[in-house]
CSV table of C-alpha atoms in Angstrom, one decimal:
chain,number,residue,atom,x,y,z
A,12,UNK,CA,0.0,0.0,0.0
A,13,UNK,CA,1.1,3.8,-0.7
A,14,UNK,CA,2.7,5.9,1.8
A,15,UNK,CA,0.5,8.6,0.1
A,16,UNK,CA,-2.8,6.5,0.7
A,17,UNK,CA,-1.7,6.3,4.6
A,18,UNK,CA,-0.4,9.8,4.9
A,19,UNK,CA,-3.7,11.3,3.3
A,20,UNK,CA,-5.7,8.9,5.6
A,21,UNK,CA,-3.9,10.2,8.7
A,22,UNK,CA,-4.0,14.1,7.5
A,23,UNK,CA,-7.3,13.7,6.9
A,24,UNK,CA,-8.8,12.2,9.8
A,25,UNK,CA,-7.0,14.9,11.9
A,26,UNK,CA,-8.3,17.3,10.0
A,27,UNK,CA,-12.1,15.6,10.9
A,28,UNK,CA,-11.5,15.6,14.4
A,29,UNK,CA,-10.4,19.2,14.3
A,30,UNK,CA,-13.2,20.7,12.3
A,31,UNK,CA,-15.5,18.7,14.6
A,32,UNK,CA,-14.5,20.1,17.4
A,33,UNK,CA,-14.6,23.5,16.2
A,34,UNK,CA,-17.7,22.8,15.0
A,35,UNK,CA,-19.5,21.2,18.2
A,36,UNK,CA,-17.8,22.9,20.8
A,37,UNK,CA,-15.4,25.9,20.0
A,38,UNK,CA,-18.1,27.6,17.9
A,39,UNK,CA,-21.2,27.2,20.1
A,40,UNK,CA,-19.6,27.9,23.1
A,41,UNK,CA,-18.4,31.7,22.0
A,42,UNK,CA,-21.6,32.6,22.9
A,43,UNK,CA,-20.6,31.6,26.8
A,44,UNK,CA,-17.7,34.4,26.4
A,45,UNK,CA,-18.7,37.2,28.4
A,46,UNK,CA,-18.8,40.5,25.9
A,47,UNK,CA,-15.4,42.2,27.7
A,48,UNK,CA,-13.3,39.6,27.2
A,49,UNK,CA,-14.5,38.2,23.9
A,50,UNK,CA,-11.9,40.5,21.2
A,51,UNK,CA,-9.2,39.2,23.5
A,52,UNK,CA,-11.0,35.8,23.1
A,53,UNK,CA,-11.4,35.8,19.5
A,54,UNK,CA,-7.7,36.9,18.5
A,55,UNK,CA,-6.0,34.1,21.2
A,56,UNK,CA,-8.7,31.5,19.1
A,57,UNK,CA,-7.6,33.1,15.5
A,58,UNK,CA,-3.7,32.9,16.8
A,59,UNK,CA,-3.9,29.3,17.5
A,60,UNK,CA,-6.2,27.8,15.2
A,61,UNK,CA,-3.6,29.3,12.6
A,62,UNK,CA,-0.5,28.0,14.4
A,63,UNK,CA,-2.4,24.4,14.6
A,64,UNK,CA,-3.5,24.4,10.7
A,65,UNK,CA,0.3,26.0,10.3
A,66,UNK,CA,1.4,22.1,10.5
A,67,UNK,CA,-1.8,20.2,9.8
A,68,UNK,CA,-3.0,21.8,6.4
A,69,UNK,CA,0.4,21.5,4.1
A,70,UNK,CA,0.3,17.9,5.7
A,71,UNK,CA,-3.1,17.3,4.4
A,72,UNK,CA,-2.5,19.5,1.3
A,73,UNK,CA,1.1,17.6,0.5
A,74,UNK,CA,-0.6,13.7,0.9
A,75,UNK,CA,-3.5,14.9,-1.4
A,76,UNK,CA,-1.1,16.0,-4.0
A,77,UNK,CA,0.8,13.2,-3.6
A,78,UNK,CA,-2.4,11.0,-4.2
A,79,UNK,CA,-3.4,12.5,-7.1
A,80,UNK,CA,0.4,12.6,-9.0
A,81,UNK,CA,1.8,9.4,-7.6
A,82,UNK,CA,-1.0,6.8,-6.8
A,83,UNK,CA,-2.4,4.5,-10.0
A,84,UNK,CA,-4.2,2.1,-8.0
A,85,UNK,CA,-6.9,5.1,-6.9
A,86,UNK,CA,-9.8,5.8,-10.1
A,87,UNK,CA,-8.8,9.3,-11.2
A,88,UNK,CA,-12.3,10.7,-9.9
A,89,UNK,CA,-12.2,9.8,-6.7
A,90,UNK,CA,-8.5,11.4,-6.1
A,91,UNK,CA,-9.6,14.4,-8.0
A,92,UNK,CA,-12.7,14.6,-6.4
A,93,UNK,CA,-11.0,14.2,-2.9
A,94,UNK,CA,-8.6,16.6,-3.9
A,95,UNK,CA,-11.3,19.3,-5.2
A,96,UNK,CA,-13.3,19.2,-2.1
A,97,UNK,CA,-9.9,20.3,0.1
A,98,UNK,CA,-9.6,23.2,-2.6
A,99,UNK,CA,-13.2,24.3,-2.2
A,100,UNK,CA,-12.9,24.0,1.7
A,101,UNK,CA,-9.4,26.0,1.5
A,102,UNK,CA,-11.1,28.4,-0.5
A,103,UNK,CA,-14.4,29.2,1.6
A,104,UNK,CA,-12.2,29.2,4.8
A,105,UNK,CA,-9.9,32.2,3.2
A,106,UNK,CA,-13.1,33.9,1.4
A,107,UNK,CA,-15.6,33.5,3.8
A,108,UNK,CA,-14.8,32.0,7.2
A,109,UNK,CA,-11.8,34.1,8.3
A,110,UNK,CA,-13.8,37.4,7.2
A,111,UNK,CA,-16.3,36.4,9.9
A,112,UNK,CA,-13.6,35.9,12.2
A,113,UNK,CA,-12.5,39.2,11.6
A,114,UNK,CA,-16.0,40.9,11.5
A,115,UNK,CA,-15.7,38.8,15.2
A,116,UNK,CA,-12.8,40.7,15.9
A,117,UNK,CA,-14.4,43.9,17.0
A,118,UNK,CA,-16.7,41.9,19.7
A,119,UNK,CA,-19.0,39.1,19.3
A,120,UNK,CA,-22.3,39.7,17.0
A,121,UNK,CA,-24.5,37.7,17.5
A,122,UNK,CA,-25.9,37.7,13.4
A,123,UNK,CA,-22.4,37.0,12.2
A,124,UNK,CA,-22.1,34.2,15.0
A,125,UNK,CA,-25.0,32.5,14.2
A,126,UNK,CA,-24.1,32.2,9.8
A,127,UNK,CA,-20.6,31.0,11.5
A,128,UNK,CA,-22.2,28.5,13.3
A,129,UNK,CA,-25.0,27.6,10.6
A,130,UNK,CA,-22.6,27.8,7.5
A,131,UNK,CA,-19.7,25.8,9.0
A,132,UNK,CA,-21.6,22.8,8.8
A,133,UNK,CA,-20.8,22.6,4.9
A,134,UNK,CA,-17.2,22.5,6.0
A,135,UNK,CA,-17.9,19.8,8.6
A,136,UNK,CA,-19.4,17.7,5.7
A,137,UNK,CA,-17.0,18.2,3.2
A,138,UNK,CA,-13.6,17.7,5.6
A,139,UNK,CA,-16.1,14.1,6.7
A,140,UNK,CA,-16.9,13.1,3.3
A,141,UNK,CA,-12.7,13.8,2.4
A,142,UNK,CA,-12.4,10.9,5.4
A,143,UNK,CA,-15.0,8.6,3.9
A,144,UNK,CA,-12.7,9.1,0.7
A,145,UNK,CA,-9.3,8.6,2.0
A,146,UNK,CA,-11.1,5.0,3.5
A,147,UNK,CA,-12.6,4.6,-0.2
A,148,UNK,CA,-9.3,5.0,-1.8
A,149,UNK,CA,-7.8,2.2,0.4
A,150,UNK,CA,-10.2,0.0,0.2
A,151,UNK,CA,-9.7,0.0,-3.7
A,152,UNK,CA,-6.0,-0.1,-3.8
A,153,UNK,CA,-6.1,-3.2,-1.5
């Protein structure tokens, strides 16, 4: 079996734990953060979400590249497909979720909270259904 298979299997599934727990208990709970400490709140959670994707991402990014050029065994579509969900969730994240961190950035709102919240389950889905696929490609190169 590929190194790349097993590397983009482990980056991955990091990466699903991670956006889960952003998702079910980083987000929700900003609410709980009382409204004088939350701009000190939101840049400490800004600084070290992007110290913690600093090493996961390229590692992800790297073993779905590496996927894509180097594995044969893996259909074409299901690499490329893999590999095109990470680009569109790279791509909302820098377009649209760190903008609402930064519109969080001058205290919590409760409007841009909530579409935080609501929207990020699209990211949730696709970083799950890029696990499903790592455990898809495999299972066919096996």
């Amino acid at each position: 079996m590929s190194g790349w298979l097993i590397a983009n299997l482990a980056g991955t599934a990091v990466m699903v734990g991670f956006i889960w727990t952003i998702q079910l208990l980083t987000y929700p709970m900003m609410q709980a953060v009382p409204a004088e400490a939350f701009v000190a709140y939101e840049r400490s959670h800004r600084n070290r979400v992007t110290a913690v994707l600093a090493v996961l991402a390229p590692t992800e990014i790297i073993a779905a590249a590496g996927v894509v050029m180097f594995v044969g065994e893996v259909p074409s579509w299901l690499a490329l497909g893999s590999a095109g969900l990470l680009c569109a969730i790279w791509l909302s994240t820098l377009l649209f979720y760190a903008p609402l961190h930064m519109r969080l950035s001058d205290g919590f709102d409760p409007v841009v909270h909530r579409r935080l919240v609501r929207t990020n389950w699209i990211r949730t889905a696709a970083w799950t259904l890029r696990g499903a696929a790592a455990i898809a490609m495999i299972a066919v190169a096996t």
